[in-house]
mmCIF file of C-alpha atoms and ligand atoms in Angstrom:
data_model
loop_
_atom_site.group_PDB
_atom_site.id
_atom_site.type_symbol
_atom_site.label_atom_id
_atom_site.label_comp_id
_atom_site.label_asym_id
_atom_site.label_seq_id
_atom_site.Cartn_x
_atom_site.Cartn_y
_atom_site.Cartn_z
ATOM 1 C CA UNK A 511 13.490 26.052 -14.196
ATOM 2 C CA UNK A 512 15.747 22.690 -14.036
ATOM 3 C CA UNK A 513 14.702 21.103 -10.830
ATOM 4 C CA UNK A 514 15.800 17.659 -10.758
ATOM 5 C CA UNK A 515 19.206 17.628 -10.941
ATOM 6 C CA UNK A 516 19.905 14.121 -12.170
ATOM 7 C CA UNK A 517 18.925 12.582 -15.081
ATOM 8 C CA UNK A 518 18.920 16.092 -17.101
ATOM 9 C CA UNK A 519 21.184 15.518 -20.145
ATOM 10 C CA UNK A 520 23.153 18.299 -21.511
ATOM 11 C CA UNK A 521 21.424 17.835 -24.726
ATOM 12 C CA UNK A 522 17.919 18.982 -22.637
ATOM 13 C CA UNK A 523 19.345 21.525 -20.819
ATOM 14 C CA UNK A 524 20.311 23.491 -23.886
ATOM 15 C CA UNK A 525 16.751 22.787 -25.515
ATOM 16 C CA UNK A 526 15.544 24.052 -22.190
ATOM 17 C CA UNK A 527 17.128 27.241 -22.313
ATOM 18 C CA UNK A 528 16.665 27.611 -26.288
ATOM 19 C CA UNK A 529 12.648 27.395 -25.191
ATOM 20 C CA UNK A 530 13.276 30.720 -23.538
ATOM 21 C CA UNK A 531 13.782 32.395 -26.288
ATOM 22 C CA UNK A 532 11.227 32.282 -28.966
ATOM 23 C CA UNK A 533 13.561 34.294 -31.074
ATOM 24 C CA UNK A 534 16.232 31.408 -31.202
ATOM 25 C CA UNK A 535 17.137 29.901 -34.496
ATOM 26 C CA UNK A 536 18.673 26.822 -32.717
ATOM 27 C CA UNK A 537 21.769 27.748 -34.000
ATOM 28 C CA UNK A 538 23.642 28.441 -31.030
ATOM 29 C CA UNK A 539 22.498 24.962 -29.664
ATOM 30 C CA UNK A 540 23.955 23.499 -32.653
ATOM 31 C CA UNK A 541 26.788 25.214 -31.996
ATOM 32 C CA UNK A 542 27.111 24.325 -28.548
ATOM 33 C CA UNK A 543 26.254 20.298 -29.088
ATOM 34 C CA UNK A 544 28.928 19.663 -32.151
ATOM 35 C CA UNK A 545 31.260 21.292 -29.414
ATOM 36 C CA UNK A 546 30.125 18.551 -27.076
ATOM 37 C CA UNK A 547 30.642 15.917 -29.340
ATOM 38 C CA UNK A 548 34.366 16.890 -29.826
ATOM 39 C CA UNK A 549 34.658 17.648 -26.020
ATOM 40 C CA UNK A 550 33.629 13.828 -25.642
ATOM 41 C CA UNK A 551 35.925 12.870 -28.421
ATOM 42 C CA UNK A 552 39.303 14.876 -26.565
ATOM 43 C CA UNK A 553 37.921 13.634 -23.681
ATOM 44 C CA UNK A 554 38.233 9.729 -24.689
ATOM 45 C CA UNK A 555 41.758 10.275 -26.178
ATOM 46 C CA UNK A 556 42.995 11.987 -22.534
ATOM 47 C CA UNK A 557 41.889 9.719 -20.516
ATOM 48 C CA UNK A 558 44.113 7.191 -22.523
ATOM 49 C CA UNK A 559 46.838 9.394 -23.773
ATOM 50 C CA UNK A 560 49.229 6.804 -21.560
ATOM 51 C CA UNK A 561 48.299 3.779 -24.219
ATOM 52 C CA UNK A 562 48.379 5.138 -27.720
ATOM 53 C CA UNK A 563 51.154 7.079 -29.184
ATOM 54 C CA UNK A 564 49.493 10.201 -27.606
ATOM 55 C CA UNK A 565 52.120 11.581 -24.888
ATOM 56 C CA UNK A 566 55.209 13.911 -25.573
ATOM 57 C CA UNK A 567 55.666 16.462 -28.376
ATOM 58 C CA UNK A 568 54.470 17.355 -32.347
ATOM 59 C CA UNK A 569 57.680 17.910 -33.234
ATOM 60 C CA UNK A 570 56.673 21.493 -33.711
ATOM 61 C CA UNK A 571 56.509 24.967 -32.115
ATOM 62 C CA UNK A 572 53.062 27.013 -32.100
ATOM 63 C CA UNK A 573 52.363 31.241 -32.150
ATOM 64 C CA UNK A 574 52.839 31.185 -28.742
ATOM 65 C CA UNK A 575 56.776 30.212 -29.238
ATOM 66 C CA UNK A 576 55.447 26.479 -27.453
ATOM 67 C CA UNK A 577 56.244 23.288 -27.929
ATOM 68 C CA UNK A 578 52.869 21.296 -29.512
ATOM 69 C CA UNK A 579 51.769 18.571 -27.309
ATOM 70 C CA UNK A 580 50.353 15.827 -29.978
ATOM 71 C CA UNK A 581 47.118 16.253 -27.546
ATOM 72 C CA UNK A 582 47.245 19.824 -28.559
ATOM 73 C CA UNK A 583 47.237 18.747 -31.909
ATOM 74 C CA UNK A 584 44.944 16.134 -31.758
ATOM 75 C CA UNK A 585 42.259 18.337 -29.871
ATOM 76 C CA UNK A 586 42.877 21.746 -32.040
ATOM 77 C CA UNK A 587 41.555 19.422 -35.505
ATOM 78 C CA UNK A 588 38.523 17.875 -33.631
ATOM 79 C CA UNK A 589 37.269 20.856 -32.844
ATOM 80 C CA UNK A 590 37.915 22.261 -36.260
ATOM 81 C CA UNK A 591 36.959 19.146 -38.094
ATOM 82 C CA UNK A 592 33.402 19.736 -36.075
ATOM 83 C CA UNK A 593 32.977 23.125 -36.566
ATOM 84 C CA UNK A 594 34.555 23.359 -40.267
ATOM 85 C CA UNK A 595 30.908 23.016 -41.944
ATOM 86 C CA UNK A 596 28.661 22.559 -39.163
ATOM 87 C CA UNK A 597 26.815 26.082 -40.031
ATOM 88 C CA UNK A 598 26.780 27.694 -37.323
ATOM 89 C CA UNK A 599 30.214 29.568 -37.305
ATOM 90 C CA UNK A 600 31.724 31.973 -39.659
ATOM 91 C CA UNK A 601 35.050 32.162 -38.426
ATOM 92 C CA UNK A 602 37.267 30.440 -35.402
ATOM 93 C CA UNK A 603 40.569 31.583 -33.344
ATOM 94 C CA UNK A 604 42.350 28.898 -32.055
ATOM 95 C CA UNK A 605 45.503 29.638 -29.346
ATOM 96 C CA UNK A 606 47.006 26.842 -31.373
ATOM 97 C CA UNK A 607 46.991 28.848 -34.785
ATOM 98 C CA UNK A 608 48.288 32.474 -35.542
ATOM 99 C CA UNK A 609 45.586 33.721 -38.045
ATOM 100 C CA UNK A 610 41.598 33.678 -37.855
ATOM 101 C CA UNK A 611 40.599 30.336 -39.337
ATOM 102 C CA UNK A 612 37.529 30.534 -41.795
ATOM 103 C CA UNK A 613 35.249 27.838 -42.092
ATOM 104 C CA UNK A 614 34.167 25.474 -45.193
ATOM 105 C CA UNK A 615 32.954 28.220 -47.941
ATOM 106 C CA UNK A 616 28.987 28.054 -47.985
ATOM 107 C CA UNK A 617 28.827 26.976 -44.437
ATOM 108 C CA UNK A 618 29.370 30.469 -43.159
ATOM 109 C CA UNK A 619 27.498 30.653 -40.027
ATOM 110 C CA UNK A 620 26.309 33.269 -37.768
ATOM 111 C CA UNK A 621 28.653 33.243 -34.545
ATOM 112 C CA UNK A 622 32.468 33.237 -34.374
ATOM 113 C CA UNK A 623 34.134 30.653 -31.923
ATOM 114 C CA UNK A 624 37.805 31.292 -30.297
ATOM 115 C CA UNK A 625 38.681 28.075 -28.149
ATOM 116 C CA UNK A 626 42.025 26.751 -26.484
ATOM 117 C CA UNK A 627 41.815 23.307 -27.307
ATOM 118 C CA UNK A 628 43.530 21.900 -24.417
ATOM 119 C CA UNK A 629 45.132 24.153 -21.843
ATOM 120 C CA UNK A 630 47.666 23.536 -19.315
ATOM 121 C CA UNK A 631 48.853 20.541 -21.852
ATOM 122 C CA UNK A 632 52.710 20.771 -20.010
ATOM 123 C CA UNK A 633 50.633 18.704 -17.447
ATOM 124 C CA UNK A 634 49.603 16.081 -20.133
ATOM 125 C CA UNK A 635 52.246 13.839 -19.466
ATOM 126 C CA UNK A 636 52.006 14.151 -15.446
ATOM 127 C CA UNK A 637 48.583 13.229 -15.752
ATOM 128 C CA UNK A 638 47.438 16.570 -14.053
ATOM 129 C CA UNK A 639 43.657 17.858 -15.043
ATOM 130 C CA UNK A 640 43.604 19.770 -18.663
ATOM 131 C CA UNK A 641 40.906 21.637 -20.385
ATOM 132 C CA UNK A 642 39.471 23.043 -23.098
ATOM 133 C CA UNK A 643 38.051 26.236 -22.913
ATOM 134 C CA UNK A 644 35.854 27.835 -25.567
ATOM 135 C CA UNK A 645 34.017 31.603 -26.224
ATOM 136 C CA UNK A 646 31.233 32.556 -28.586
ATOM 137 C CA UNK A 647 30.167 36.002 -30.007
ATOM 138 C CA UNK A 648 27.425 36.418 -32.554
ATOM 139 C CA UNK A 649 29.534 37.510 -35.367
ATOM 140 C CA UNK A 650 29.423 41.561 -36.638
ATOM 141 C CA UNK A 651 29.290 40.639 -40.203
ATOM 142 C CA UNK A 652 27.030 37.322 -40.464
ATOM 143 C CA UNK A 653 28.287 34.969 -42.922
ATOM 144 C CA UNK A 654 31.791 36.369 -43.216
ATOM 145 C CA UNK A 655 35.108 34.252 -43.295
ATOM 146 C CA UNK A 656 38.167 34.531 -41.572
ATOM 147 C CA UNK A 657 37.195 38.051 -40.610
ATOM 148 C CA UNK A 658 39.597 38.718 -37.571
ATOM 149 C CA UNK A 659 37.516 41.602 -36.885
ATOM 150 C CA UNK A 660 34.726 39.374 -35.729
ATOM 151 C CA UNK A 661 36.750 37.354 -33.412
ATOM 152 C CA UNK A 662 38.090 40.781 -31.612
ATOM 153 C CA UNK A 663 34.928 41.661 -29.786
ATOM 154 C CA UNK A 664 34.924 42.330 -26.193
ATOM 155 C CA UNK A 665 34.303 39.513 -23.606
ATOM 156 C CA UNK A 666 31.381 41.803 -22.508
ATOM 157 C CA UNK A 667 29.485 40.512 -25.806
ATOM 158 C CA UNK A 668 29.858 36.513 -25.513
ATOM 159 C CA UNK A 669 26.520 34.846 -25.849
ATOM 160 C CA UNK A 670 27.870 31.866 -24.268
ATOM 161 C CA UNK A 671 31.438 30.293 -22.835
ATOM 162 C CA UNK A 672 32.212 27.473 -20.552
ATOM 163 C CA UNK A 673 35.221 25.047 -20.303
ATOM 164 C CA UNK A 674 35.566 21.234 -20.580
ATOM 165 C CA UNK A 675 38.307 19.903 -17.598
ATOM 166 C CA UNK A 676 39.371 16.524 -18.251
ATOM 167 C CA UNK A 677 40.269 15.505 -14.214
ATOM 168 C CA UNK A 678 38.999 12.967 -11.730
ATOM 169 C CA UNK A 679 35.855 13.415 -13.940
ATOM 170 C CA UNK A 680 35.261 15.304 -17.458
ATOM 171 C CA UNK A 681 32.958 18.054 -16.542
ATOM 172 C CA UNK A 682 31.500 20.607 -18.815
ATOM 173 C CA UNK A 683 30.729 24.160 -17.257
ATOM 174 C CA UNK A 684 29.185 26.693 -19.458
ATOM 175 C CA UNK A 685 27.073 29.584 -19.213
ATOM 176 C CA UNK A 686 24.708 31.254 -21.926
ATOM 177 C CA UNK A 687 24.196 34.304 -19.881
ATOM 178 C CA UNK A 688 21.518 32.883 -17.246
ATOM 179 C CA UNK A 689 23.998 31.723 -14.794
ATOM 180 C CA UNK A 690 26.668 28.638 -14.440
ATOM 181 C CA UNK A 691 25.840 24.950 -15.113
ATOM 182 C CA UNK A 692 28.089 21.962 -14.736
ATOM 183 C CA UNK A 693 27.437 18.907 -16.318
ATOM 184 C CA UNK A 694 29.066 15.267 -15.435
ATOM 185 C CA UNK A 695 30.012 12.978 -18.497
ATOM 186 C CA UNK A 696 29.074 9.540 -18.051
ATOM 187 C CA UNK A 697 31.413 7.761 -19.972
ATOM 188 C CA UNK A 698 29.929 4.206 -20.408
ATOM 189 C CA UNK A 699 27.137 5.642 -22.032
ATOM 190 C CA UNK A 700 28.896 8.913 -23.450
ATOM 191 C CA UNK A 701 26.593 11.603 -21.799
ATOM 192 C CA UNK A 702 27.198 14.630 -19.985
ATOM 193 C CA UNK A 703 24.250 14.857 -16.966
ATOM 194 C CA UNK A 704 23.499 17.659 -14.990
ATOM 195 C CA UNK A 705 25.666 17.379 -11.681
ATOM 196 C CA UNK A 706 26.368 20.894 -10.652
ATOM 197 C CA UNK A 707 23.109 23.557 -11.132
ATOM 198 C CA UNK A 708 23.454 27.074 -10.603
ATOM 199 C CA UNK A 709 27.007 27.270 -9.960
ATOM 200 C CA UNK A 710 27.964 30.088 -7.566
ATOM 201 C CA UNK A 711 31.142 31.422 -6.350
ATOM 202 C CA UNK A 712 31.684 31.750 -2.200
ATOM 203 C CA UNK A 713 32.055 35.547 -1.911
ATOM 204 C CA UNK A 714 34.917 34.975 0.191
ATOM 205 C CA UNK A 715 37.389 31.945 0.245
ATOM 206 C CA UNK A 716 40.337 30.556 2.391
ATOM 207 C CA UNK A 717 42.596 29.349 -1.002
ATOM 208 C CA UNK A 718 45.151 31.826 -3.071
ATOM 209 C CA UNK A 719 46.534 30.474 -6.510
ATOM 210 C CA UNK A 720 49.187 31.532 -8.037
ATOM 211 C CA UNK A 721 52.919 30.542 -9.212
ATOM 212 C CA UNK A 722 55.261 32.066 -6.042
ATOM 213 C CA UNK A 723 58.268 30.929 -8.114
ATOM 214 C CA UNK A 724 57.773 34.293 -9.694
ATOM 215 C CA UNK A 725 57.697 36.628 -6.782
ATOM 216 C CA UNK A 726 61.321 37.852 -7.503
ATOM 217 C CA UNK A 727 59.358 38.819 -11.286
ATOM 218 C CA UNK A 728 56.693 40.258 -8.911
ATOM 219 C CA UNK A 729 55.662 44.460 -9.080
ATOM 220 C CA UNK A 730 55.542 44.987 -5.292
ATOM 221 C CA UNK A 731 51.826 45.700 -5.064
ATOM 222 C CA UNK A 732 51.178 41.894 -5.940
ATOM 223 C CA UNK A 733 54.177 40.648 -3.409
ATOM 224 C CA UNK A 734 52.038 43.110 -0.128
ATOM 225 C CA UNK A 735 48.620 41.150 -1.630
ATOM 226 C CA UNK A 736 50.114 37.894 -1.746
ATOM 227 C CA UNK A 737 51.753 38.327 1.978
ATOM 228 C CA UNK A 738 48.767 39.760 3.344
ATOM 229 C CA UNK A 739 46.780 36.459 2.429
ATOM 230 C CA UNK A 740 49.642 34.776 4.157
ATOM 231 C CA UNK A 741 49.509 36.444 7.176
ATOM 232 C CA UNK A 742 47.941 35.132 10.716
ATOM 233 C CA UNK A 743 44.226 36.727 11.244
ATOM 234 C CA UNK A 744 41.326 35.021 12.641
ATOM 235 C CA UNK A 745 38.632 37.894 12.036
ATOM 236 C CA UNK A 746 39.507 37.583 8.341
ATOM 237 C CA UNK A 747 39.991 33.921 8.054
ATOM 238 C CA UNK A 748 43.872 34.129 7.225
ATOM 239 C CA UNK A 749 46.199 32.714 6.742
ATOM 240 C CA UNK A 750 44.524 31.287 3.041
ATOM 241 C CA UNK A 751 46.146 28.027 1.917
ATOM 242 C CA UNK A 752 48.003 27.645 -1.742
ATOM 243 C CA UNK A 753 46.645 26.063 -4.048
ATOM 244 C CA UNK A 754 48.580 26.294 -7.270
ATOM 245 C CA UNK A 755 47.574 23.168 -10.265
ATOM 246 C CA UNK A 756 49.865 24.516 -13.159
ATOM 247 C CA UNK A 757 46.935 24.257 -15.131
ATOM 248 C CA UNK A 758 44.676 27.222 -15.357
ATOM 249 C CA UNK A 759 41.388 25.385 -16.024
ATOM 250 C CA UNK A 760 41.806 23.384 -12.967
ATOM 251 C CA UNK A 761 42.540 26.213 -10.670
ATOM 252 C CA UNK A 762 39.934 28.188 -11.988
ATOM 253 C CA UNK A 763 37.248 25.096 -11.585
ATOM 254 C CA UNK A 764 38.559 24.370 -8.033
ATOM 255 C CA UNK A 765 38.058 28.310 -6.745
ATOM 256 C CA UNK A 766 34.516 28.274 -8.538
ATOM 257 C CA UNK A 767 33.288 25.012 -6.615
ATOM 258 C CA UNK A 768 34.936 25.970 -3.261
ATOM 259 C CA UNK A 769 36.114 29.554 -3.866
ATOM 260 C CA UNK A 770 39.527 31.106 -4.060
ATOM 261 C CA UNK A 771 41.389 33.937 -6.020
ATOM 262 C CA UNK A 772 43.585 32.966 -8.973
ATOM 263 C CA UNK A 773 46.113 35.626 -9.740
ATOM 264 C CA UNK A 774 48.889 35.633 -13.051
ATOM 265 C CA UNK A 775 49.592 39.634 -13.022
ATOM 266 C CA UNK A 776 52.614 40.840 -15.082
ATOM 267 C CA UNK A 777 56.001 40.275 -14.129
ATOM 268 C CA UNK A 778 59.582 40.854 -15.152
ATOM 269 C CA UNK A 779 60.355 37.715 -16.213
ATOM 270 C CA UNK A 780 60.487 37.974 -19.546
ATOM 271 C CA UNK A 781 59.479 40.959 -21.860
ATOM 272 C CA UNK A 782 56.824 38.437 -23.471
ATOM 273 C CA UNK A 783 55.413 38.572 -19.963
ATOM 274 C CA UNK A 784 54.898 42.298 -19.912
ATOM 275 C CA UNK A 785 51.417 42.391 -20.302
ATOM 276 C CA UNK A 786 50.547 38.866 -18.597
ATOM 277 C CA UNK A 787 50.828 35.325 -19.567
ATOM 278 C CA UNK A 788 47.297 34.451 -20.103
ATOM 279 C CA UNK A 789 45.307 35.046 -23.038
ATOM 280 C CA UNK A 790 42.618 37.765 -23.241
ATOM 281 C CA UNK A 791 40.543 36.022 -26.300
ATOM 282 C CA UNK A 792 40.117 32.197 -25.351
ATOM 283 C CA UNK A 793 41.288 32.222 -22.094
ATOM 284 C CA UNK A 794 40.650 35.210 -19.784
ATOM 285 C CA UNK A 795 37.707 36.580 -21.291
ATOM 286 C CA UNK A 796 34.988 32.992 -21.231
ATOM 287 C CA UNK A 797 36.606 32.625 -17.522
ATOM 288 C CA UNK A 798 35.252 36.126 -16.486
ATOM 289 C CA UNK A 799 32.113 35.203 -18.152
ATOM 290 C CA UNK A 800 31.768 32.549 -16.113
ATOM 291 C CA UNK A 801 33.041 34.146 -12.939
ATOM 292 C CA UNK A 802 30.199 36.996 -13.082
ATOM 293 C CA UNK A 803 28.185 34.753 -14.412
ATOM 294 C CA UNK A 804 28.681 32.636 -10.483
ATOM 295 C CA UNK A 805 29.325 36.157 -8.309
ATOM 296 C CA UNK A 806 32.695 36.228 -8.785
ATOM 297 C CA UNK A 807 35.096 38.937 -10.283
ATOM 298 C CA UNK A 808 37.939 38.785 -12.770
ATOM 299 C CA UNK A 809 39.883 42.156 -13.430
ATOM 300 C CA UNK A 810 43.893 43.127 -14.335
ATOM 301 C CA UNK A 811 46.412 44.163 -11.926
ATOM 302 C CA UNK A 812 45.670 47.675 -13.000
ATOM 303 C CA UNK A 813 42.144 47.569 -11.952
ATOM 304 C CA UNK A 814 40.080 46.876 -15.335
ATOM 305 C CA UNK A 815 37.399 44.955 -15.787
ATOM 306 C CA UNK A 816 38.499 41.670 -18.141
ATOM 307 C CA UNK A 817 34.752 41.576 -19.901
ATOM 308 C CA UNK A 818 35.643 45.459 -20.970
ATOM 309 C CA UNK A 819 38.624 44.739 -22.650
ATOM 310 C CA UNK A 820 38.174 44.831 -26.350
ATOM 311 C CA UNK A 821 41.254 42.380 -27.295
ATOM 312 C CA UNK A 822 43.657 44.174 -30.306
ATOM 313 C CA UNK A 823 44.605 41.169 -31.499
ATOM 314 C CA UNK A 824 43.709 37.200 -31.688
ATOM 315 C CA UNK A 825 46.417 36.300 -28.925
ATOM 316 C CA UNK A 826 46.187 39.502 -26.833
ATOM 317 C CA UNK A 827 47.666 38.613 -23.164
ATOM 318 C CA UNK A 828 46.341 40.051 -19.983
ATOM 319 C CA UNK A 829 46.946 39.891 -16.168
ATOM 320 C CA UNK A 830 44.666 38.069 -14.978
ATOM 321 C CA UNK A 831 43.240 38.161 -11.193
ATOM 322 C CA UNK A 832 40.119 36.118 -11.155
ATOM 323 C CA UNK A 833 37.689 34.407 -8.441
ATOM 324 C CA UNK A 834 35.796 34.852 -5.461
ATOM 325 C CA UNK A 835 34.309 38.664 -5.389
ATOM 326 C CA UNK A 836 35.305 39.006 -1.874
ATOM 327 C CA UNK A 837 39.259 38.196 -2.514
ATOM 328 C CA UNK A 838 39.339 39.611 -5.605
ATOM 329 C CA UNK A 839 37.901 43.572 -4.220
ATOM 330 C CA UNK A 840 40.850 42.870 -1.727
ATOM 331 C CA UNK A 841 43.267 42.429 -4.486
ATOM 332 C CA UNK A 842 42.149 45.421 -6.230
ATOM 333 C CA UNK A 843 42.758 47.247 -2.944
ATOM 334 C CA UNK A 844 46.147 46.133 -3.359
ATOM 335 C CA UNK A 845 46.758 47.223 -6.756
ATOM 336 C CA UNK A 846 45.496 50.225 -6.586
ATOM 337 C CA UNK A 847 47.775 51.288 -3.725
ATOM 338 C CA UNK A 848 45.160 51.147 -1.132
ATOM 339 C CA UNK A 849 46.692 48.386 1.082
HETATM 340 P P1 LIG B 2165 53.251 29.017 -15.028
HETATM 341 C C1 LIG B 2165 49.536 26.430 -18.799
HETATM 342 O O1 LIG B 2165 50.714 26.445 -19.572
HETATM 343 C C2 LIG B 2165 49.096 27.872 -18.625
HETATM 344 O O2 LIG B 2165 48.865 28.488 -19.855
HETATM 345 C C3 LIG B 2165 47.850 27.906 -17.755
HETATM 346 O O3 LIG B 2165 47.052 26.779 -17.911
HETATM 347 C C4 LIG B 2165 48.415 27.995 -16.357
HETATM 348 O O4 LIG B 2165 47.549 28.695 -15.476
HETATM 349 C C5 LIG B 2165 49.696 28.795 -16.574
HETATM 350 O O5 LIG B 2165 50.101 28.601 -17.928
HETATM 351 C C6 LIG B 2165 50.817 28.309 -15.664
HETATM 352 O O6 LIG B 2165 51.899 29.191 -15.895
HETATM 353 O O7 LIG B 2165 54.108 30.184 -15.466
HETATM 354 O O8 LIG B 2165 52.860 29.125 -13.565
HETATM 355 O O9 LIG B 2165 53.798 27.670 -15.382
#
């Protein structure tokens, strides 16, 4: 349907796609644009977070037991600020706040938003690529606020999800359901143009991520994975490289352009780490949209599928094994005790 793929603003693609669907109120493209409009706005402050008074802490901790990065901050209210009263939400989840966060009364709209506003912000300071990543579900109960219930749907249902990495470039990658689309913001005239159509994942790859500092933490079916992507064999293309960013929107971006696995299973490290690191809600669940959504896979270290996982609460974590199909069936080998 998009053939040229230059020139196409972000703004057209979404029309384009809206036009499939006679149905459409227009409401998720509202959605999705006043999401732009703070991804540009996050976006500006980044890329000069070295000049103002934007680098280094809050002063205060957040759910998650973190220190706030003042880009956390700053990035958690612009999206809120946008989405407060633009309509089209009835409730948000933010990895920032503990509780559901209900939108301007009488602006009660009719999908709920959960979002990280800028993950991987430890790298802020290092100037390493950050992201925001966001996930939208139509909500159960139209028009309701702060209903948690709403937010606690299954990554199975999203209607759309995608992720803004602030890097080399800000990109946005999102997908409605009819595949992966990356768009390239210009910034001297403040657009985001169509640079990547029709993302897909390689089936197979030659790159593992993940953090080897916690192999000690590691259950031993993740070590034999790990050192069997290590090992010497031509036929299969091994040994894969490393690749490990820190930062999980840039990992996940790199193995979806070139391919790779990404895998954060549970360790020992710490008992908060029991059941992963990552978050099942704003995290895991819109990357595993996108992932199927390009041919890839995204599943726990005890085999389930991350889109099936119907979270129990707003800041749910999961193991997380995501990324080329190819890699991640071998994975699930491992796991499962059959490597
Ligand atoms: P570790 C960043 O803090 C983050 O939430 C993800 O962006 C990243 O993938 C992960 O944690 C890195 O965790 O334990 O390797 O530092």
């Amino acid at each position: 349907m998009i053939k040229e793929p230059y020139g196409i603003t972000v703004s057209r693609d979404i029309q384009d796609r809206q036009r499939l669907h006679p149905e459409a109120t227009g409401d998720l493209s509202g959605l999705l644009s006043e999401l732009i409009v703070a991804a540009k706005t996050i976006s500006a402050e980044v890329n000069m977070a070295g000049l103002g008074d934007f680098l280094g802490m809050a002063g205060k901790t957040n759910i998650q037991g973190e220190k706030v990065q003042k880009l956390d901050d700053f990035a958690n209210s612009a999206i809120k600020r946008r989405m407060a009263r633009c309509g089209y939400v009835s409730v948000m989840a933010s990895e920032e706040e503990a509780d559901a966060i209900p939108v301007v009364e009488g602006y009660e709209g009719k999908y709920t938003l959960a979002f990280d506003p800028l993950d991987g912000s430890s790298n802020i300071d290092v100037n390493v690529s950050i992201g925001t990543i966001f996930s939208i579900h139509r909500a159960l109960n139209s028009g309701s606020v702060d209903s948690e219930n709403d937010l606690l749907q299954a990554g199975r249902k999203q209607v759309a999800a995608g992720y803004i990495i602030y890097g080399s470039s800000t990109m946005l990658v999102y997908t409605t359901g009819e595949g992966v689309h990356g768009f390239t913001l210009d910034p001297t005239v403040g657009e985001f143009y169509l640079s990547h159509p029709d993302l897909k994942m390689p089936e197979r790859s030659k790159y593992f991520s993940t953090n080897e500092g916690n192999s000690i933490y590691w259950k031993e079916e993740m070590a034999r994975c790990i050192e069997y992507l290590k090992k010497f064999d031509k036929a299969t293309g091994r040994p894969y490289s490393a690749r490990y960013i820190g930062s999980l929107v840039a990992d996940f971006h790199r193995n979806l352009i070139v391919g790779g696995i990404f895998l954060y299973p549970t360790d020992t490290k710490s008992p908060a780490k029991a059941a992963g690191k990552l978050r099942l809600l704003y995290e895991a669940a819109p990357l595993a949209f996108i992932a199927e959504q390009a041919g890839g896979r995204a599943i726990t270290d005890d085999g389930r599928a991350i889109m099936d996982i119907a979270p129990d609460s707003l800041h749910q974590r999961v193991p997380l094994i995501i990324g080329s199909k190819g890699d991640v069936d071998i994975a699930e080998e491992f796991f499962a005790g059959k490597r």
